[in-house]
Short mmCIF file of C-alpha atoms in Angstrom, two decimals:
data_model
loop_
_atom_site.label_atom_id
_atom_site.label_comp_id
_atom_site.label_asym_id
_atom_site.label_seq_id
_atom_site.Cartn_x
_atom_site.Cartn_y
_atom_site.Cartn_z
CA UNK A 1 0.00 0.00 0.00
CA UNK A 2 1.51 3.75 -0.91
CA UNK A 3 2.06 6.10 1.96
CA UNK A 4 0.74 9.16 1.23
CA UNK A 5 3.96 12.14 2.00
CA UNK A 6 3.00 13.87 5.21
CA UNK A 7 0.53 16.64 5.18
CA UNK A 8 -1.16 15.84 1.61
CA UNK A 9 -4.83 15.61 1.83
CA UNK A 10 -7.96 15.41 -0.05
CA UNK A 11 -9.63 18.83 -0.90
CA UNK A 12 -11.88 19.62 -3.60
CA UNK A 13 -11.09 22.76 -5.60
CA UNK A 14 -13.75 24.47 -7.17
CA UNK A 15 -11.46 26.33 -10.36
CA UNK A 16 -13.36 29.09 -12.47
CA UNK A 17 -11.61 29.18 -15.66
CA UNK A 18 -13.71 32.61 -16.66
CA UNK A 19 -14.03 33.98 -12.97
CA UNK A 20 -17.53 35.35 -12.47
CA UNK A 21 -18.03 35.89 -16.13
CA UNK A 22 -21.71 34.08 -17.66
CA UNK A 23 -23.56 34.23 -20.52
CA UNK A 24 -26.32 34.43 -18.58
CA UNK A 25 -28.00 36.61 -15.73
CA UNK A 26 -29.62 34.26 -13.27
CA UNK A 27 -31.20 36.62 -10.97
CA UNK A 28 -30.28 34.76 -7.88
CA UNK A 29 -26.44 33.83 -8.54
CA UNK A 30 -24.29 35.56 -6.10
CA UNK A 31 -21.28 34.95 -8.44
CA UNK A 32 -22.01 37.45 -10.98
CA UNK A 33 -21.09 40.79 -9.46
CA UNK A 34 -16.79 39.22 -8.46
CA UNK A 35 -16.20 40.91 -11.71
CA UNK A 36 -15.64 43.20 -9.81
CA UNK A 37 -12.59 41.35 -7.56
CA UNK A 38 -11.25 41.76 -11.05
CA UNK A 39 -11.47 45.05 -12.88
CA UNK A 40 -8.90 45.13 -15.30
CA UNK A 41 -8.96 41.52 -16.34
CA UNK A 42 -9.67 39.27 -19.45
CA UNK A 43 -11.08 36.26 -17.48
CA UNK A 44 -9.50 33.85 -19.20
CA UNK A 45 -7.41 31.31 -17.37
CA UNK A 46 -3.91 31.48 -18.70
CA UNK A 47 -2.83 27.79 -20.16
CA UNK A 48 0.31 28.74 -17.09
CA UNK A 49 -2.48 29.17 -14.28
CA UNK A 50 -4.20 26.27 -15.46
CA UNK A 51 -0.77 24.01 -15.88
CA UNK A 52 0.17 25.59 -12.16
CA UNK A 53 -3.45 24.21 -10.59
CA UNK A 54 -3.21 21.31 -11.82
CA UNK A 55 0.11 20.30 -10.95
CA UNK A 56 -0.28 21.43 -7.41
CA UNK A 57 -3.71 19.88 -7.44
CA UNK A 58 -2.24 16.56 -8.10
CA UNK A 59 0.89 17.51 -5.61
CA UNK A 60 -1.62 18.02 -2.65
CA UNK A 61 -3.60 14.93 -2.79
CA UNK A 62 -2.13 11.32 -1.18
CA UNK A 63 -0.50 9.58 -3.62
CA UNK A 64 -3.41 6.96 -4.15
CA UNK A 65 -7.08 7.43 -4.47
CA UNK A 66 -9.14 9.74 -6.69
CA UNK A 67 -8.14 13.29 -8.01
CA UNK A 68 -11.08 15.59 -9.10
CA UNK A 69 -10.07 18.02 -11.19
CA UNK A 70 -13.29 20.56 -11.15
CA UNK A 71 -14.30 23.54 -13.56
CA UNK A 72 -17.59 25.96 -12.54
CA UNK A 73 -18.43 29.69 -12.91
CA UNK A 74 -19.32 31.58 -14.12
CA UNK A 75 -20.00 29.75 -17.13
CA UNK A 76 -16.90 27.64 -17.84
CA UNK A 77 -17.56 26.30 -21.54
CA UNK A 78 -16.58 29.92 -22.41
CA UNK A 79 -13.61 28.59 -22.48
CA UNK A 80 -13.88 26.34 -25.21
CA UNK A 81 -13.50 22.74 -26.42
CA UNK A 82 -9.60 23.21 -26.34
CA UNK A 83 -9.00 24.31 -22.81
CA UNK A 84 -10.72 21.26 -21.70
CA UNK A 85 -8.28 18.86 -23.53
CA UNK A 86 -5.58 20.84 -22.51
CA UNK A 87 -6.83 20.07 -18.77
CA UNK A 88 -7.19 16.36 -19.29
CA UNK A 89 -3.89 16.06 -21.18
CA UNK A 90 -2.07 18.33 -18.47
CA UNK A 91 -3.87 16.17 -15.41
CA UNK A 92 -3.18 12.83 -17.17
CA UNK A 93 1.10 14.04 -17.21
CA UNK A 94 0.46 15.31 -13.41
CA UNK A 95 -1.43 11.96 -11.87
CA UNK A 96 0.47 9.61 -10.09
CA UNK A 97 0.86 5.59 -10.85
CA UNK A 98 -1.55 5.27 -7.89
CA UNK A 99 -4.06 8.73 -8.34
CA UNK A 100 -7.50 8.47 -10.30
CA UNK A 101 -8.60 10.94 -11.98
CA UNK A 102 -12.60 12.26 -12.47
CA UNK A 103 -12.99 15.05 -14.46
CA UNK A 104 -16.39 17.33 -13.46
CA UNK A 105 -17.63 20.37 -14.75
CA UNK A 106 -20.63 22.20 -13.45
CA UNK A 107 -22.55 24.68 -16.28
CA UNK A 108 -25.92 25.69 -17.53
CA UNK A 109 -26.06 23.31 -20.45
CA UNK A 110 -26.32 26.37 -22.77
CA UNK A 111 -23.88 26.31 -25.36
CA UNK A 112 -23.59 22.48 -25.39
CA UNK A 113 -23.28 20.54 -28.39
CA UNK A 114 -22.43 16.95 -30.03
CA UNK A 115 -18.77 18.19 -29.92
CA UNK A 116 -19.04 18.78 -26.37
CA UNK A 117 -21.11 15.99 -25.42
CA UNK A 118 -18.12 13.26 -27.56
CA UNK A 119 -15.39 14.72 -25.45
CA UNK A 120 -16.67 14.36 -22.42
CA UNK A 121 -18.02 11.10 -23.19
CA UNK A 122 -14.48 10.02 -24.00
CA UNK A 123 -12.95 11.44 -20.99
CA UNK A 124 -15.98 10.13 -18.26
CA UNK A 125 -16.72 13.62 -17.25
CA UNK A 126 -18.97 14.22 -14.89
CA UNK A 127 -21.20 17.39 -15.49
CA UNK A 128 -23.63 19.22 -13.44
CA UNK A 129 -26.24 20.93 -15.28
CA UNK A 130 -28.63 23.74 -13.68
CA UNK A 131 -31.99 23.28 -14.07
CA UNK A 132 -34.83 24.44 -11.53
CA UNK A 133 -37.74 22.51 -12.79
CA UNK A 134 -40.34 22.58 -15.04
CA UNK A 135 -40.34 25.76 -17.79
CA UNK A 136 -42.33 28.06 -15.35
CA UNK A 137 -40.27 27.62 -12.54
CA UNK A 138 -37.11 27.71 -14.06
CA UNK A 139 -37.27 30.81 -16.76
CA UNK A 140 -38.43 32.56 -13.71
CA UNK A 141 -34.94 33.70 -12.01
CA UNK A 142 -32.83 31.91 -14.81
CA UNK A 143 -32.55 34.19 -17.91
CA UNK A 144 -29.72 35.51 -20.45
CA UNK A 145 -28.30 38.91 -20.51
CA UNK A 146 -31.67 40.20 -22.57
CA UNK A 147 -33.90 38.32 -19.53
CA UNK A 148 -35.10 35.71 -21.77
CA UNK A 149 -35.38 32.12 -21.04
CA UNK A 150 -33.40 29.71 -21.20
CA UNK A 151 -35.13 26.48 -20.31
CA UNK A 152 -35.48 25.29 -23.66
CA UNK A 153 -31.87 25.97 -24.72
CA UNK A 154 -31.02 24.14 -21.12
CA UNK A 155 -32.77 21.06 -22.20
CA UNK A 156 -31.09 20.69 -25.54
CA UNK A 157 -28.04 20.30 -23.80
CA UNK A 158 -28.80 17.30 -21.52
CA UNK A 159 -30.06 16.17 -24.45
CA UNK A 160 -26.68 16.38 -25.58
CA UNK A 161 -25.77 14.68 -22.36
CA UNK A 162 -27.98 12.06 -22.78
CA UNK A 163 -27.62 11.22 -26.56
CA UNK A 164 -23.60 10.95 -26.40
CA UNK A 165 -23.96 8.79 -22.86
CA UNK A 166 -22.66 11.28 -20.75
CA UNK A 167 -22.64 10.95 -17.13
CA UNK A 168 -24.92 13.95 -15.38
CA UNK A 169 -26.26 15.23 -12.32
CA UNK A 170 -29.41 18.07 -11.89
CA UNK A 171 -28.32 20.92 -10.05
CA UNK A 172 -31.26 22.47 -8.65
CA UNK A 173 -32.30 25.38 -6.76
CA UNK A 174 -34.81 25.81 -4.49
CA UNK A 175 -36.40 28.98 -4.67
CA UNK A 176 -39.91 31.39 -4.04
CA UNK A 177 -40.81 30.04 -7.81
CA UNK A 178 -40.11 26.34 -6.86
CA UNK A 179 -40.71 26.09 -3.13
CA UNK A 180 -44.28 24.86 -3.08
CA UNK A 181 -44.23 22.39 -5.63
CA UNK A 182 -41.64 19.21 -4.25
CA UNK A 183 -43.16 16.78 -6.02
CA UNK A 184 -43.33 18.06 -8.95
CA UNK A 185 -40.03 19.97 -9.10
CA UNK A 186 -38.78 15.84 -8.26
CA UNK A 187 -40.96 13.92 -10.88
CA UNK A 188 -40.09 16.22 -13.30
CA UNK A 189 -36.58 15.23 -12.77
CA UNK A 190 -36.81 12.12 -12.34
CA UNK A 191 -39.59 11.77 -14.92
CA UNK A 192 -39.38 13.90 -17.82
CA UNK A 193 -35.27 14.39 -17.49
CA UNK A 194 -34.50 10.83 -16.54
CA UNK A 195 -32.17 12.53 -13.80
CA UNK A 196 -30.77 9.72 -11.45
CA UNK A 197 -28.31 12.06 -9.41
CA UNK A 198 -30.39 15.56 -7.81
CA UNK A 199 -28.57 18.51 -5.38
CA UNK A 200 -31.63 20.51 -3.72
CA UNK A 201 -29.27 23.64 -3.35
CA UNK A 202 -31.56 26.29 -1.80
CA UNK A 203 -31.46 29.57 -2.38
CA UNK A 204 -30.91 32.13 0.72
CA UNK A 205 -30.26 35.68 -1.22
CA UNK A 206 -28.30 37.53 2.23
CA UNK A 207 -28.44 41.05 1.66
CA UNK A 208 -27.82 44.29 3.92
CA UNK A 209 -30.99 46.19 4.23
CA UNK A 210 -30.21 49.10 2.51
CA UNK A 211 -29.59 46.66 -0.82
CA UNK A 212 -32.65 45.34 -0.27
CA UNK A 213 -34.64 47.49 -2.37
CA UNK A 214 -32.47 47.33 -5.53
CA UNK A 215 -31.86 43.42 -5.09
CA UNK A 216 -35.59 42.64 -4.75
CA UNK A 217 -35.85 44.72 -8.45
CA UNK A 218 -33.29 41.90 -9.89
CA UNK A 219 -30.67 44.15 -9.13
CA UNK A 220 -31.20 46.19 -12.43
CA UNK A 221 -28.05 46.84 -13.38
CA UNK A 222 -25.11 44.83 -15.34
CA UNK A 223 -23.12 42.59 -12.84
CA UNK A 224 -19.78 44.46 -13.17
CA UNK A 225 -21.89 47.25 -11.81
CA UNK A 226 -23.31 45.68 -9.05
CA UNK A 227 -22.26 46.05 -5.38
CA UNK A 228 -20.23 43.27 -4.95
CA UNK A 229 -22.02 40.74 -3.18
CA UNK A 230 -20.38 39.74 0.59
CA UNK A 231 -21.66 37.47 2.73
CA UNK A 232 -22.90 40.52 5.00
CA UNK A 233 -26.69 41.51 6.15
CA UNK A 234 -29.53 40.60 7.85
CA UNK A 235 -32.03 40.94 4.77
CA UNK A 236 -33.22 38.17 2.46
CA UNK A 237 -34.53 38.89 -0.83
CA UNK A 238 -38.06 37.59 -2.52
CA UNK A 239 -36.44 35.36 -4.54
CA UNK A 240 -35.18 33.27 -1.19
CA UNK A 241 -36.73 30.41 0.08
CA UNK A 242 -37.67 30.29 4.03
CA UNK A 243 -37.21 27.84 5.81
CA UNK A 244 -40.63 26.39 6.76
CA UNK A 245 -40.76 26.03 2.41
CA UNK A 246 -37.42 24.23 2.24
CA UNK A 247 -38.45 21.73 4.77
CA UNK A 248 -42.04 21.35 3.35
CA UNK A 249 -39.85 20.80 -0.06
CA UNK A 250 -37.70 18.41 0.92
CA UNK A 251 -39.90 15.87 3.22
CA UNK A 252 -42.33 16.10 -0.03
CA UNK A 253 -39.20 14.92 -2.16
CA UNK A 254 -38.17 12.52 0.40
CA UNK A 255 -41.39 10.53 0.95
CA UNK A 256 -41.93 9.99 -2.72
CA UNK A 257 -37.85 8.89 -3.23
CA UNK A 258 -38.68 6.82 -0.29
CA UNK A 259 -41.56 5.14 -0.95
CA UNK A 260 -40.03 4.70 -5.00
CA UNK A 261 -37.12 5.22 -5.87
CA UNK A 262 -34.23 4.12 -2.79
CA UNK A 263 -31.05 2.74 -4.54
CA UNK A 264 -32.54 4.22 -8.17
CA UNK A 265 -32.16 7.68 -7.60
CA UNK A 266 -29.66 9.34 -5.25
CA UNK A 267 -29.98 12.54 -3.80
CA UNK A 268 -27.23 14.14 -2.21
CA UNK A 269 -29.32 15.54 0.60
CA UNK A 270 -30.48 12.35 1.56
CA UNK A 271 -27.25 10.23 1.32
CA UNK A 272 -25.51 12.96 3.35
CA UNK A 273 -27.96 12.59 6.16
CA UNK A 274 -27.77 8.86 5.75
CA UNK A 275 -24.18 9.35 6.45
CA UNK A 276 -25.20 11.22 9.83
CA UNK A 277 -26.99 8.19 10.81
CA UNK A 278 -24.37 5.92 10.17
CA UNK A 279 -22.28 8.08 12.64
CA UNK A 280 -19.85 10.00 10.13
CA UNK A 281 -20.04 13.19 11.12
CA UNK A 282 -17.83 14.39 8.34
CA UNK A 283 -19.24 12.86 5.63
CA UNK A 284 -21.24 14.09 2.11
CA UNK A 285 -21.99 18.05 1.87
CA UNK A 286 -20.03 19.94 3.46
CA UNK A 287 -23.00 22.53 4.55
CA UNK A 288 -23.69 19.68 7.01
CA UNK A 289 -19.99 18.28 8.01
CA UNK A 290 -18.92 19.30 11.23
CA UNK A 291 -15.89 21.32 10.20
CA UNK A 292 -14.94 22.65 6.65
CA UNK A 293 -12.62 24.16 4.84
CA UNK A 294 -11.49 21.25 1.86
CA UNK A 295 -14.00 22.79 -0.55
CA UNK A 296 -11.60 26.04 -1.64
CA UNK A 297 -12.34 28.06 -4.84
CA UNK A 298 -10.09 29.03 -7.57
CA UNK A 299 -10.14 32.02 -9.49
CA UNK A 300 -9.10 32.29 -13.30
CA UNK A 301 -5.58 33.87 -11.90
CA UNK A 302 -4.99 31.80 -9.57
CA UNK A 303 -6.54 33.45 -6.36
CA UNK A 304 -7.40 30.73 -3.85
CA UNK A 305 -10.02 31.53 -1.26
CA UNK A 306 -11.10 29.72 1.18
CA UNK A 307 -14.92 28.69 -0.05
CA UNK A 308 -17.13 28.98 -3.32
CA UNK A 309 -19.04 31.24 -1.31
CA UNK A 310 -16.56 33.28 0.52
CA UNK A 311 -14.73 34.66 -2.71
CA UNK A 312 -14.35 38.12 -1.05
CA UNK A 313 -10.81 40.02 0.32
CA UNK A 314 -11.26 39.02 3.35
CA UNK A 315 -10.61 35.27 2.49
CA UNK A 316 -8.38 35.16 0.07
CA UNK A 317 -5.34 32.02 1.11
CA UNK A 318 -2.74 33.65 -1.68
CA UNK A 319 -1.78 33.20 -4.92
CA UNK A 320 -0.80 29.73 -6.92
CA UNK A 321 1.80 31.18 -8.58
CA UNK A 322 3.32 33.80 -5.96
CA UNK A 323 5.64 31.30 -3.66
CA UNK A 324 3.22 29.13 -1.33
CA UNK A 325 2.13 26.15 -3.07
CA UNK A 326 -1.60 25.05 -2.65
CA UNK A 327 -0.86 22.53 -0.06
CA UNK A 328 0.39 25.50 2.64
CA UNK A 329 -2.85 27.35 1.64
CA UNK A 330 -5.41 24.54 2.10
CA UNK A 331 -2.89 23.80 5.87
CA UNK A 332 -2.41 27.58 6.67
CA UNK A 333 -3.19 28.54 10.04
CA UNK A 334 -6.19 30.89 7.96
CA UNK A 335 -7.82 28.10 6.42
CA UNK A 336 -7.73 25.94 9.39
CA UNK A 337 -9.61 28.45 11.37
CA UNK A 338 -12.04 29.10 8.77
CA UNK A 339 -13.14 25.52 8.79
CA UNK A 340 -13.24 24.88 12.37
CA UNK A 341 -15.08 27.68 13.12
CA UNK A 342 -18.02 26.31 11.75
CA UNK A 343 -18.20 24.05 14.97
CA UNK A 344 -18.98 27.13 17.09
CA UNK A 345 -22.76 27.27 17.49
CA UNK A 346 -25.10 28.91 19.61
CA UNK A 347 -26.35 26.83 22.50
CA UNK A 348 -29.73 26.51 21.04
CA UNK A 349 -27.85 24.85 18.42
CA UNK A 350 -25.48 22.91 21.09
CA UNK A 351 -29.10 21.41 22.45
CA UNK A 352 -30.69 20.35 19.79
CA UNK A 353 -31.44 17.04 19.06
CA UNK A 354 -30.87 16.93 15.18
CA UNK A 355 -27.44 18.39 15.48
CA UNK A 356 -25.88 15.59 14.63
CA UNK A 357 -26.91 15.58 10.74
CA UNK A 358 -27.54 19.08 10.75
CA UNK A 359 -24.38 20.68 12.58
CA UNK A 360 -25.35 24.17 12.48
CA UNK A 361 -25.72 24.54 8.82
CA UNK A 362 -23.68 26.78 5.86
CA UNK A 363 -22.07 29.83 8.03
CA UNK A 364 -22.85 31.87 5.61
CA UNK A 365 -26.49 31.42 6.06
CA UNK A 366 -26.05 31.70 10.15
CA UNK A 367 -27.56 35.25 10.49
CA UNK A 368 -30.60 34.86 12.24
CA UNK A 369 -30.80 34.37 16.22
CA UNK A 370 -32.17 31.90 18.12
CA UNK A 371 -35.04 32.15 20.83
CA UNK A 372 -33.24 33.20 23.52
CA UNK A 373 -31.84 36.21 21.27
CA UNK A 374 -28.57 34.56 20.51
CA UNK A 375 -26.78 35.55 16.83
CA UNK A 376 -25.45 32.85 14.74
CA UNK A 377 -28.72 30.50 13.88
CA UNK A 378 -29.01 29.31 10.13
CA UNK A 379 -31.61 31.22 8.36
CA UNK A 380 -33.58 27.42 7.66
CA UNK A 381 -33.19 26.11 10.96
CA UNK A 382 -37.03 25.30 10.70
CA UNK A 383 -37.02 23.62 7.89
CA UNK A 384 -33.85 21.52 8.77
CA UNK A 385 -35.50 21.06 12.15
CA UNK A 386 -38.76 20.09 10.46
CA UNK A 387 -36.79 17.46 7.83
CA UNK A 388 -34.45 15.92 10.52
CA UNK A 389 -37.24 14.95 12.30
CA UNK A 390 -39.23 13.30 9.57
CA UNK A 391 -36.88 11.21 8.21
CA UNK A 392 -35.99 10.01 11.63
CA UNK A 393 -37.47 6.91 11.47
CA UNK A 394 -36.76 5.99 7.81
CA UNK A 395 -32.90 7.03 8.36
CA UNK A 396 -32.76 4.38 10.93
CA UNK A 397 -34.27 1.71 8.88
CA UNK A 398 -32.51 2.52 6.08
CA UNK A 399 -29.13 2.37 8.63
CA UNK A 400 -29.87 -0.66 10.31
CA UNK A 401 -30.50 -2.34 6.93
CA UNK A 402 -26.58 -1.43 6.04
CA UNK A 403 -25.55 -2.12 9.29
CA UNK A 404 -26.91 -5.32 8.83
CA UNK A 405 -24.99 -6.12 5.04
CA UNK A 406 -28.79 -5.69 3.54
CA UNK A 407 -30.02 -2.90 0.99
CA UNK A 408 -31.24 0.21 2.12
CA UNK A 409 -33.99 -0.48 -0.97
CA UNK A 410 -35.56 -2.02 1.62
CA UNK A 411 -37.02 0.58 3.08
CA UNK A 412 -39.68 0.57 0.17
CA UNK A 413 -41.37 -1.99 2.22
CA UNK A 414 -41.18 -0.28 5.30
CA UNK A 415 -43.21 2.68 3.47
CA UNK A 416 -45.67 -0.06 2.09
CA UNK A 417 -46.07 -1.75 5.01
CA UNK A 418 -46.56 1.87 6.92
CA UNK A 419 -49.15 3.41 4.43
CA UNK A 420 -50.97 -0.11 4.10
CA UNK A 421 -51.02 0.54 8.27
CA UNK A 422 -52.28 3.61 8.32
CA UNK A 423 -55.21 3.16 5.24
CA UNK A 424 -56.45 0.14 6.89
CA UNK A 425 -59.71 0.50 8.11
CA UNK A 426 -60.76 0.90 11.87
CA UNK A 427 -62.36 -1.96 13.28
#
């Protein structure tokens, strides 16, 4: 067995070849307006910034296991065709005898074609695609730089996906448009997309109060213009879900891929609080680890900060190419602190009895305060609170059947056996 050199760890780096830059105007995405980070640039990574990443990419993982070399936005097919097998010709000379590699890219499916869709067949990408649901509900917040919709030209590229065999996941937001309507944001996923792998990202829009007013109008103004968007404020806008929806949304989803779909479908949400049940603490999204700080992003110049949604002064690590190799970022004495202070809760949090899959939530999203007029409680704390509890008793089936060397598909009996329970008539 290879002995990883002392210090290297896994982390997952979340590179943006084109920085903040789009071809489209989401009204929700917090990423547009870090054009601004960037004022004079081009945002284009340089083939040196992308040779640099990758090299120290590979460098800072052990020696064996998997490598994920990851591209989002921004929009990162900007870049074009060639970039990408640049990056898998560049990561192939980097890897190790012992290192796999999977190649992911996260977009919006837009500018996707059968050119596209044969390379990344060939290479086993993995690629997230953005889609919110059915037409209504997505061309509500997710438009091009005009404000049309794009829902049509989002589905011609998973049918690109789809046609050349490539491996995809639905990257979906939860949202005012969306938040009412769980089961049919999930069949039409499952249904009319075929989608097998589903993130339920929701959307909490953190604003100061004065920015309110302007960010409620879809901020009205091109991105570079925009205030640059900081995790700051105790303000959410109307495109935000709340929590009592996100819960509502997700027990919907989750009683439906219960009762249906358990080893068929996966959704992240559920596997990571599987996880929790199964005691690992650390495991799946990193919103609900108990620590962070190995999910870093990368800017097109090779900026590191210290998380996707932290990509503000205040947390930048350094600079790839400026002396201190990723490694010493992703260990600095900044980063570590940044992660672990994600264990520091409120003692309403402390108390609770779903802290254990929930641990306190994003930071980012901890501005509300609890009952007892403490700060630091996550915006959806109801809705977590609400969806913990729920899936209480079908987490520990589902655990004890793995515990147990069975199939967690099992649990579709449990739900038959339950509703057949509760329909039967009263004697």
């Amino acid at each position: 067995m290879t002995t990883a050199p002392a210090g290297r760890q896994p982390v997952h780096i979340m590179a943006k070849p084109t920085g903040a830059v789009c071809n489209l105007d989401c009204e929700y995405c917090f990423f547009l307006s870090k054009e601004q980070l960037y004022p004079d640039s081009t945002f284009r990574m340089t083939p040196e910034t992308q040779e640099t990443y990758l090299r120290q990419l590979f460098a800072t993982h052990p020696a064996g296991g998997e490598v994920t070399v990851n591209y989002q936005g921004g929009e990162p097919t900007l870049m074009g065709l060639q970039f990408f097998r640049d990056s898998v010709e560049i990561a192939d000379r980097f890897a190790g005898p012992h290192q796999r590699v999977q190649h992911t890219i996260q977009t919006n499916a837009t500018l996707l074609d059968d050119d596209w869709g044969a390379f990344l067949a060939e290479h086993g990408f993995l690629v997230g695609v953005s889609i919110d649901g059915p037409r209504e509900m997505h061309d509500a917040f997710r438009v091009d730089k005009g404000g049309k919709p794009t829902f049509d030209r989002v589905l011609r590229g998973i049918d690109v996906l789809k046609r050349n065999a490539v491996s995809w996941n639905a990257l979906t937001t939860i949202n005012a448009a969306n938040a009412e309507h769980g089961l049919e944001v999930y069949r039409f996923l499952r249904d009319d997309l075929g989608a097998t792998f589903i993130q339920l990202i929701p959307i909490v829009e953190r604003v100061t109060p004065a920015l309110l007013p302007m960010a409620d109008a879809g901020w009205g103004v091109r991105a570079k213009d925009r205030p640059l968007y900081k995790q700051e404020g105790s303000a959410v806008t109307h495109r935000s879900v709340t929590g009592e929806q996100y819960g509502r949304f997700l027990i919907e989803v989750f009683d439906e891929w219960g009762r249906n779909d358990v080893g068929d479908v996966f959704v992240q949400m559920f596997d990571t609080a599987l996880a929790h049940w199964l005691g690992m603490d650390q495991a799946g999204m990193c919103v609900h680890a108990r620590t962070c700080g190995t999910a870093l992003a990368l800017e097109h110049n090779g900026d590191l900060y210290s998380c996707d949604h932290f990509v503000e002064p205040a947390y930048k690590l350094g600079n790839l190419a400026e002396g201190r190799p990723m490694l010493d970022l992703v260990v600095s004495d900044q980063q570590k602190a940044f992660g672990n202070a994600k264990a520091d809760l409120p003692q309403y949090c402390l108390d609770c009895d779903v802290r254990f899959a929930c641990n306190g939530g994003c930071p980012k999203d901890r501005f509300d305060t609890t009952p007892d007029g403490e700060p630091g409680l996550h915006h959806l704390c109801a809705g977590y609170k609400d969806f913990f509890h729920h899936v209480d008793a079908p987490m520990r089936v589902m655990a004890e059947l793995l515990r147990n060397g069975r199939d967690a598909t099992a649990l579709r009996d449990w739900y038959a056996a339950r509703d057949t329970r509760d329909t039967a008539p009263t004697p």
